[in-house]
PDB file of C-alpha atoms in Angstrom:
ATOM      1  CA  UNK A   1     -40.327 -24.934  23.504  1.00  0.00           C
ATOM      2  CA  UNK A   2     -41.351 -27.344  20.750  1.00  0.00           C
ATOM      3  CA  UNK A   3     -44.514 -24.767  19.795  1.00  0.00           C
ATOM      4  CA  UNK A   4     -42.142 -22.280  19.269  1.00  0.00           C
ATOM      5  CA  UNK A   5     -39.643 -24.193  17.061  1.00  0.00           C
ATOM      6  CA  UNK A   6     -42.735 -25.525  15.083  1.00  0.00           C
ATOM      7  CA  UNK A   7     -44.198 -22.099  14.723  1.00  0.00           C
ATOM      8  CA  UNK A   8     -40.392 -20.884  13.366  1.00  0.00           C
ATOM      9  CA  UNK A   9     -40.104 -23.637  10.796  1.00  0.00           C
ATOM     10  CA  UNK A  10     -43.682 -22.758   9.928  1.00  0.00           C
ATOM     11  CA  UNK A  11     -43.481 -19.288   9.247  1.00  0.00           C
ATOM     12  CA  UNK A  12     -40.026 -19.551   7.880  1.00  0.00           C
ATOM     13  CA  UNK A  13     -41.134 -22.001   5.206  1.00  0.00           C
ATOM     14  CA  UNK A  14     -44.835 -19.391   4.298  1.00  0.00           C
ATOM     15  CA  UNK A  15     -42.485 -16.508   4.164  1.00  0.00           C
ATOM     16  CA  UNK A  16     -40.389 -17.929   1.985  1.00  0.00           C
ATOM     17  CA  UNK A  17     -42.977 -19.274  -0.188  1.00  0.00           C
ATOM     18  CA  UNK A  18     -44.559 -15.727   0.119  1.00  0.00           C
ATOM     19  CA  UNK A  19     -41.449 -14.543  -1.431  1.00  0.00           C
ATOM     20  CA  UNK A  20     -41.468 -16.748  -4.428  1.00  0.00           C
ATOM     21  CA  UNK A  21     -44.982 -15.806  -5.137  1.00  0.00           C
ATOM     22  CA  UNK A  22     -44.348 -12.490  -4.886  1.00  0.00           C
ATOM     23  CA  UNK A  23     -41.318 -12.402  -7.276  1.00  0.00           C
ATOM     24  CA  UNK A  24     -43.726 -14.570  -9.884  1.00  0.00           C
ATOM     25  CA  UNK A  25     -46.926 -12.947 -10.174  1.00  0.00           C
ATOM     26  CA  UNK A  26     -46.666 -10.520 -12.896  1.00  0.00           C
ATOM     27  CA  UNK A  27     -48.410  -7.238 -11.901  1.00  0.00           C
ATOM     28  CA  UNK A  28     -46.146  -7.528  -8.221  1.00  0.00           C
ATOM     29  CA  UNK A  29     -43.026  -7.925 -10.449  1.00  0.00           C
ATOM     30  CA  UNK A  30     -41.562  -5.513 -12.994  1.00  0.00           C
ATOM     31  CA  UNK A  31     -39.002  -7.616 -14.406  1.00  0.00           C
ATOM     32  CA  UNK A  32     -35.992  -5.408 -15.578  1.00  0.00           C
ATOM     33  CA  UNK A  33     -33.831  -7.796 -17.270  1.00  0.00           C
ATOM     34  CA  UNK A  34     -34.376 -11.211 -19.691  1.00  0.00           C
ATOM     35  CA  UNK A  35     -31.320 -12.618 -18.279  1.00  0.00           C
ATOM     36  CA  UNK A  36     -32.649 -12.167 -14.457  1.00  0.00           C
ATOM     37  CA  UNK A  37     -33.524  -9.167 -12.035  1.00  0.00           C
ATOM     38  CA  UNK A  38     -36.191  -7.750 -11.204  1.00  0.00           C
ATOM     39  CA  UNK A  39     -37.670  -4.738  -8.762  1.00  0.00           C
ATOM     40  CA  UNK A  40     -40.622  -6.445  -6.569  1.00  0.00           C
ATOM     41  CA  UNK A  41     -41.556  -6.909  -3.226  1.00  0.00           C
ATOM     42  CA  UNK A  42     -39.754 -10.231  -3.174  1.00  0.00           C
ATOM     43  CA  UNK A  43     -36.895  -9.563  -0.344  1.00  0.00           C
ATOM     44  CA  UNK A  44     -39.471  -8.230   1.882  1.00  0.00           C
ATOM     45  CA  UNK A  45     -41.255 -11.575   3.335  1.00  0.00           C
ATOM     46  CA  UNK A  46     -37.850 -12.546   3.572  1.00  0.00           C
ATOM     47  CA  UNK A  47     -36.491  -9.458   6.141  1.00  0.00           C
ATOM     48  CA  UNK A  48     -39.556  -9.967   8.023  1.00  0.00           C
ATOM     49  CA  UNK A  49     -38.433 -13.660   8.650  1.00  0.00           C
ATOM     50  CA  UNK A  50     -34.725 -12.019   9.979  1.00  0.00           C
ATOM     51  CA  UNK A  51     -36.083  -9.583  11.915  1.00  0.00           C
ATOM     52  CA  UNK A  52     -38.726 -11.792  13.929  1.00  0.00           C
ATOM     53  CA  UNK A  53     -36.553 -14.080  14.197  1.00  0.00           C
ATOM     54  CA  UNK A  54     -33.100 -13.490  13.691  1.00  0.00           C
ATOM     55  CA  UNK A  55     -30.066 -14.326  11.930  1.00  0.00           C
ATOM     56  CA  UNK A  56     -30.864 -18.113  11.757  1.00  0.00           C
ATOM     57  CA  UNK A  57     -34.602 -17.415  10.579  1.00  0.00           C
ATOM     58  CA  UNK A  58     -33.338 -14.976   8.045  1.00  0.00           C
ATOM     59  CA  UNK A  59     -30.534 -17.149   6.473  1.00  0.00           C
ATOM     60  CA  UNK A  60     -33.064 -20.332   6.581  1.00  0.00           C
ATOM     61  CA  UNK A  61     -35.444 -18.534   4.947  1.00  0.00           C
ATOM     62  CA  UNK A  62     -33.190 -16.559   2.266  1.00  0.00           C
ATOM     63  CA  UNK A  63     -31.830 -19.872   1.220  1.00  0.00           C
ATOM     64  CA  UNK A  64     -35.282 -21.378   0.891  1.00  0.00           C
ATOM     65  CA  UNK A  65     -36.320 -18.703  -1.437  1.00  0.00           C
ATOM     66  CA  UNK A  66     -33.298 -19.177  -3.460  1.00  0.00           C
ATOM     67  CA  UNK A  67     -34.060 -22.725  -3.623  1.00  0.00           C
ATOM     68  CA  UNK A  68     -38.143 -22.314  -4.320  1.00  0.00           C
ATOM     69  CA  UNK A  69     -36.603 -19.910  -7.252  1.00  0.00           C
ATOM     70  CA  UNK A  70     -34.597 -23.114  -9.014  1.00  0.00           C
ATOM     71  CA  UNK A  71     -37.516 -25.343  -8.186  1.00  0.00           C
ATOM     72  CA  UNK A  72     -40.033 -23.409  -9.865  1.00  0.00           C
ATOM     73  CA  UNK A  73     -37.798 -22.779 -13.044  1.00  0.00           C
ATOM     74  CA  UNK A  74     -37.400 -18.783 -12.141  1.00  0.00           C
ATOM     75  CA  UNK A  75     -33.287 -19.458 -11.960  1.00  0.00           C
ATOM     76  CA  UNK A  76     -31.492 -18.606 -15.133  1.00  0.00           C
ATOM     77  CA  UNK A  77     -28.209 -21.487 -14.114  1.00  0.00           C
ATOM     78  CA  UNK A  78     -25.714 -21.941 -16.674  1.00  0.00           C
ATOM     79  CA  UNK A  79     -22.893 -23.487 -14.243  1.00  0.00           C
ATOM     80  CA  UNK A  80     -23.446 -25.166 -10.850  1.00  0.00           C
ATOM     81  CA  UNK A  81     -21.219 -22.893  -9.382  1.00  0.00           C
ATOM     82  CA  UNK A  82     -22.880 -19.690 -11.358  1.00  0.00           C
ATOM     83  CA  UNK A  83     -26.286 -21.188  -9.612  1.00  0.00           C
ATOM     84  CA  UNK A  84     -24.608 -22.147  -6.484  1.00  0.00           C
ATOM     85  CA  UNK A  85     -23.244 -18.769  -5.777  1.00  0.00           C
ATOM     86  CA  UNK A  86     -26.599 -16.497  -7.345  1.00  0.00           C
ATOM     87  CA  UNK A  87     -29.302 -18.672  -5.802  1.00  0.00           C
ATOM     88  CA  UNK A  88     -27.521 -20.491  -2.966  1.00  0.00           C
ATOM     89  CA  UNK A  89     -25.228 -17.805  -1.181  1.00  0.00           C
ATOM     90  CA  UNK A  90     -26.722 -14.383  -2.587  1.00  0.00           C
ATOM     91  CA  UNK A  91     -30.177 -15.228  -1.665  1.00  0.00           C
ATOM     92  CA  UNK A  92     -29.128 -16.665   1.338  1.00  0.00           C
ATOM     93  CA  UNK A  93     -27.399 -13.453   2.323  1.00  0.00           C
ATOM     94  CA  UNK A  94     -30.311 -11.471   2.422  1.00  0.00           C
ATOM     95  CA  UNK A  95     -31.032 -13.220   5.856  1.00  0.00           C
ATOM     96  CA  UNK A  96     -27.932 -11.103   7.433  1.00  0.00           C
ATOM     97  CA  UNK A  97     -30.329  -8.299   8.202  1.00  0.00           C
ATOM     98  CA  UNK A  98     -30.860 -10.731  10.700  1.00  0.00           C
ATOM     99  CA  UNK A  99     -28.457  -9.003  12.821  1.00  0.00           C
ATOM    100  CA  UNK A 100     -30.120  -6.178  12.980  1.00  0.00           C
ATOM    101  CA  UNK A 101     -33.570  -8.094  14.754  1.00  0.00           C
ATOM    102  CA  UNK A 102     -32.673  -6.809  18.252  1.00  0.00           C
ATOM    103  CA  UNK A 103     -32.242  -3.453  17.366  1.00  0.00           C
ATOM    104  CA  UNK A 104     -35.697  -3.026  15.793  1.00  0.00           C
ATOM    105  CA  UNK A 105     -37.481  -5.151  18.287  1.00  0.00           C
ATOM    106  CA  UNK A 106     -35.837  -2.944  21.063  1.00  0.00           C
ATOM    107  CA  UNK A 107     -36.684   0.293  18.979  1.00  0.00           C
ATOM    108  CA  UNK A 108     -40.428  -0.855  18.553  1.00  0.00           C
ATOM    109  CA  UNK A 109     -41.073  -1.525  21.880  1.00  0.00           C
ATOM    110  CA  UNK A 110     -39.445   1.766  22.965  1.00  0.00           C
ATOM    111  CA  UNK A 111     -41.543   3.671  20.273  1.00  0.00           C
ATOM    112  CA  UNK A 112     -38.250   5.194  19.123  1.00  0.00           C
ATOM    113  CA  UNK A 113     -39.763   5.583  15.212  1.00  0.00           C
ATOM    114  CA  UNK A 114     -36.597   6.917  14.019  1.00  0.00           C
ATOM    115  CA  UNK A 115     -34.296   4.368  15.140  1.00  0.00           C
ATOM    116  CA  UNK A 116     -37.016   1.567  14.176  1.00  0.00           C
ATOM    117  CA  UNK A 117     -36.474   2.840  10.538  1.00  0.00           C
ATOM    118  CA  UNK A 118     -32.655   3.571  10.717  1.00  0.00           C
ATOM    119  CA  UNK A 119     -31.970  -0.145  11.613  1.00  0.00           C
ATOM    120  CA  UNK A 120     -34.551  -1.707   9.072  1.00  0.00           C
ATOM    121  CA  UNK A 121     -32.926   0.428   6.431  1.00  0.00           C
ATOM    122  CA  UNK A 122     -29.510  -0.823   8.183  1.00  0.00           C
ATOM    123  CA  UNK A 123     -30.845  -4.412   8.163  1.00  0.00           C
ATOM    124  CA  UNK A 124     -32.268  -4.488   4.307  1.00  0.00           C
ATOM    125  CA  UNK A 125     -29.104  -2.694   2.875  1.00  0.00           C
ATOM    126  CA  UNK A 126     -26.865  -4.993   4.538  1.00  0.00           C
ATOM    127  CA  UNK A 127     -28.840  -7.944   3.013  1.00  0.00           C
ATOM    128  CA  UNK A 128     -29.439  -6.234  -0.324  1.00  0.00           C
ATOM    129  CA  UNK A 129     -25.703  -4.991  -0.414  1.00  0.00           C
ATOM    130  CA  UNK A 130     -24.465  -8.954   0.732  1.00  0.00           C
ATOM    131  CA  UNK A 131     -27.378 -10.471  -3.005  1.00  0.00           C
ATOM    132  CA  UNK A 132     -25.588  -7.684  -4.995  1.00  0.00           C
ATOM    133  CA  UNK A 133     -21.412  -8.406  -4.258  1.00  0.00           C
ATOM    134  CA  UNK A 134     -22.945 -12.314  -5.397  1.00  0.00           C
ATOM    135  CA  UNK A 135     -24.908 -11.236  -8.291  1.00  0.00           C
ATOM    136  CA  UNK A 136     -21.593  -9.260  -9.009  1.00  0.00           C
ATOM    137  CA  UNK A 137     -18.992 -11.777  -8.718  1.00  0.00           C
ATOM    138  CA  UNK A 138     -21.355 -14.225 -10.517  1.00  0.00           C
ATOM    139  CA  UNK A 139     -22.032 -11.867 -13.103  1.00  0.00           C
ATOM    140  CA  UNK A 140     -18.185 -10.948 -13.480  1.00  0.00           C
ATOM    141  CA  UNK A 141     -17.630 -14.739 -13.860  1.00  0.00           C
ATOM    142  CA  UNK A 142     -20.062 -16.304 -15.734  1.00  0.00           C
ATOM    143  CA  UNK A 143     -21.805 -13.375 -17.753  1.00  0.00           C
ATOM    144  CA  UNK A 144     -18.590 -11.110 -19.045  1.00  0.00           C
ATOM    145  CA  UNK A 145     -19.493 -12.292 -22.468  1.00  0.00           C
ATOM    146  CA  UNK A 146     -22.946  -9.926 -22.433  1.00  0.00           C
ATOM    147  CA  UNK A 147     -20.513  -6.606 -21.560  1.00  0.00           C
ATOM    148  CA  UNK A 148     -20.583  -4.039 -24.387  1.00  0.00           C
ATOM    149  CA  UNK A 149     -17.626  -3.877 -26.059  1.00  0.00           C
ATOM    150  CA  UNK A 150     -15.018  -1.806 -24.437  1.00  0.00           C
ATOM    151  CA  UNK A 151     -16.878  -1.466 -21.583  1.00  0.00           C
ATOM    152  CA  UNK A 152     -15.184  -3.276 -18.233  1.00  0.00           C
ATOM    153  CA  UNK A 153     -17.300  -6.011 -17.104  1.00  0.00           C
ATOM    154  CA  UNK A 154     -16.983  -5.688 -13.502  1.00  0.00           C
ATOM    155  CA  UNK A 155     -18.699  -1.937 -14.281  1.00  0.00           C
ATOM    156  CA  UNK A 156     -21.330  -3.630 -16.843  1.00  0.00           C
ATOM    157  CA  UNK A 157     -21.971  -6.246 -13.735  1.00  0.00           C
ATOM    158  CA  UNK A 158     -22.447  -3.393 -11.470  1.00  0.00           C
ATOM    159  CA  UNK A 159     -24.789  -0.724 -13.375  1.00  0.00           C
ATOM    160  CA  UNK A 160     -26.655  -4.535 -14.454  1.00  0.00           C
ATOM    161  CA  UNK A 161     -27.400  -5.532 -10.994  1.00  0.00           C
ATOM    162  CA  UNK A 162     -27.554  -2.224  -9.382  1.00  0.00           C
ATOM    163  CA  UNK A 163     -30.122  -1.420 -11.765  1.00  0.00           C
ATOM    164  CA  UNK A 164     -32.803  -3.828 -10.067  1.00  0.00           C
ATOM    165  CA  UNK A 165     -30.959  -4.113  -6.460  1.00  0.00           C
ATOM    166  CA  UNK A 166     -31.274  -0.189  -5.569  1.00  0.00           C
ATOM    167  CA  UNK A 167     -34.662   0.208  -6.192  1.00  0.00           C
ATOM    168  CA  UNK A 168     -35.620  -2.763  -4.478  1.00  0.00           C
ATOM    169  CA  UNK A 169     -33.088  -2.143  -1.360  1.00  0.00           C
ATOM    170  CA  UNK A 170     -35.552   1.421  -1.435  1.00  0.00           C
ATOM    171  CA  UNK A 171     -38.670  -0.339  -1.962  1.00  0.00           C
ATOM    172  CA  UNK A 172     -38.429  -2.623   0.672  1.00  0.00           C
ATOM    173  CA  UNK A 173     -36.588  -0.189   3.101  1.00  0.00           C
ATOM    174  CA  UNK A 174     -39.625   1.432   2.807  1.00  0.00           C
ATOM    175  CA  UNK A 175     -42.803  -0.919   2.899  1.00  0.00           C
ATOM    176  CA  UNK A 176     -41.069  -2.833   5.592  1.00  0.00           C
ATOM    177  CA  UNK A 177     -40.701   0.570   7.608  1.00  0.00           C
ATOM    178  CA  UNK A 178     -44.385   0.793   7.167  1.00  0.00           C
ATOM    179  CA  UNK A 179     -45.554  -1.987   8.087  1.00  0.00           C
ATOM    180  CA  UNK A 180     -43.547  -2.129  11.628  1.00  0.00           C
ATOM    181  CA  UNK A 181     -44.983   1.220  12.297  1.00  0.00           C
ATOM    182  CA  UNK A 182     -48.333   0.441  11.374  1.00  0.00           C
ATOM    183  CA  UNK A 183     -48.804  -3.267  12.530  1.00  0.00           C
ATOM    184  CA  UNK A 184     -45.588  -3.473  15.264  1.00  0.00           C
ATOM    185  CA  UNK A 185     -47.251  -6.975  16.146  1.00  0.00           C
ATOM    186  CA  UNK A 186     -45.373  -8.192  13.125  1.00  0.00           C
ATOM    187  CA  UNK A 187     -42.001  -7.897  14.794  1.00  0.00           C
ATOM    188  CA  UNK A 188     -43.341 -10.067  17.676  1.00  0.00           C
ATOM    189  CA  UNK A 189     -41.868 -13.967  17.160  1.00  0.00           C
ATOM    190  CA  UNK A 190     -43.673 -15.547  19.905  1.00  0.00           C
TER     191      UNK A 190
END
């Protein structure tokens, strides 16, 4: 029992370092916008994490990357509650494909290909869909002053961070897909 809770924190915390390494390095990042956002492969350590390991694996290791992101000076913060709610609770959220862990396990073992990519895709929009509503309120909030002119700025907060969150809800649908098929071992927590 312990060797499993010490292999969880352990691959929680590489994952999540994975993550922040991923979203850093320049040629595995195409950074869309200078005030944050970018398309990458970022999120995808992180939905590994939730679907090994569930919901608490997910959110632990969401938050961590969210945290790694301030640490690192990779956060653009210009409220407590602006950095609270963008790299606290959106990153976090990304863990709540989580819920979907069962699903794919059960899927992979059956060799049910179709379902295995119907719930990852399930599992990453959730999580991608959960980081966008808090880049949007945030952005709503604490960014309204970048809107163009005339334009509302709950619609310039959602073309701003739907412009990075799509294609990387796509991307990792996709390469996490992939790699289940191709390497199902990765699914296996224990």
């Amino acid at each position: 029992m312990n060797s499993k809770k010490n292999l969880f924190l352990v691959e929680v915390a590489i994952f999540s370092a994975l993550a922040l390494v991923l979203d850093i390095v320049p040629f595995l990042s195409f950074k869309i916008w200078p005030q944050g956002g970018s398309v990458s492969l970022a999120m995808i350590p992180v939905f590994i994490v939730a679907f090994r390991w569930g919901l608490k694996g997910g959110l632990l290791s969401g938050f961590l990357f969210g945290i790694f992101q301030i640490a690192v000076g990779q956060a653009i913060i210009v409220t407590a509650l602006q950095g609270f709610i963008e790299y606290g609770l959106a990153f976090t959220a990304l863990g709540m494909a989580g819920i979907f862990s069962k699903q794919i396990q059960t899927a992979l073992t059956a060799g049910k290909t179709a379902k295995l990519f119907t719930f990852v895709s399930m599992g990453v929009l959730l999580g991608c869909a959960l980081r966008f509503l808090g880049h949007l309120c945030a952005g709503v909030v604490f960014f309204a002053n970048y809107a163009p002119e005339g334009q509302p700025v709950w619609l310039y907060s959602t073309l701003y961070n739907g412009s990075y969150m799509l294609p990387a809800f796509i991307l990792s649908s996709l390469v996490i897909s992939f790699l289940f098929y191709k390497q199902p071992r990765l699914i296996e927590a224990s």
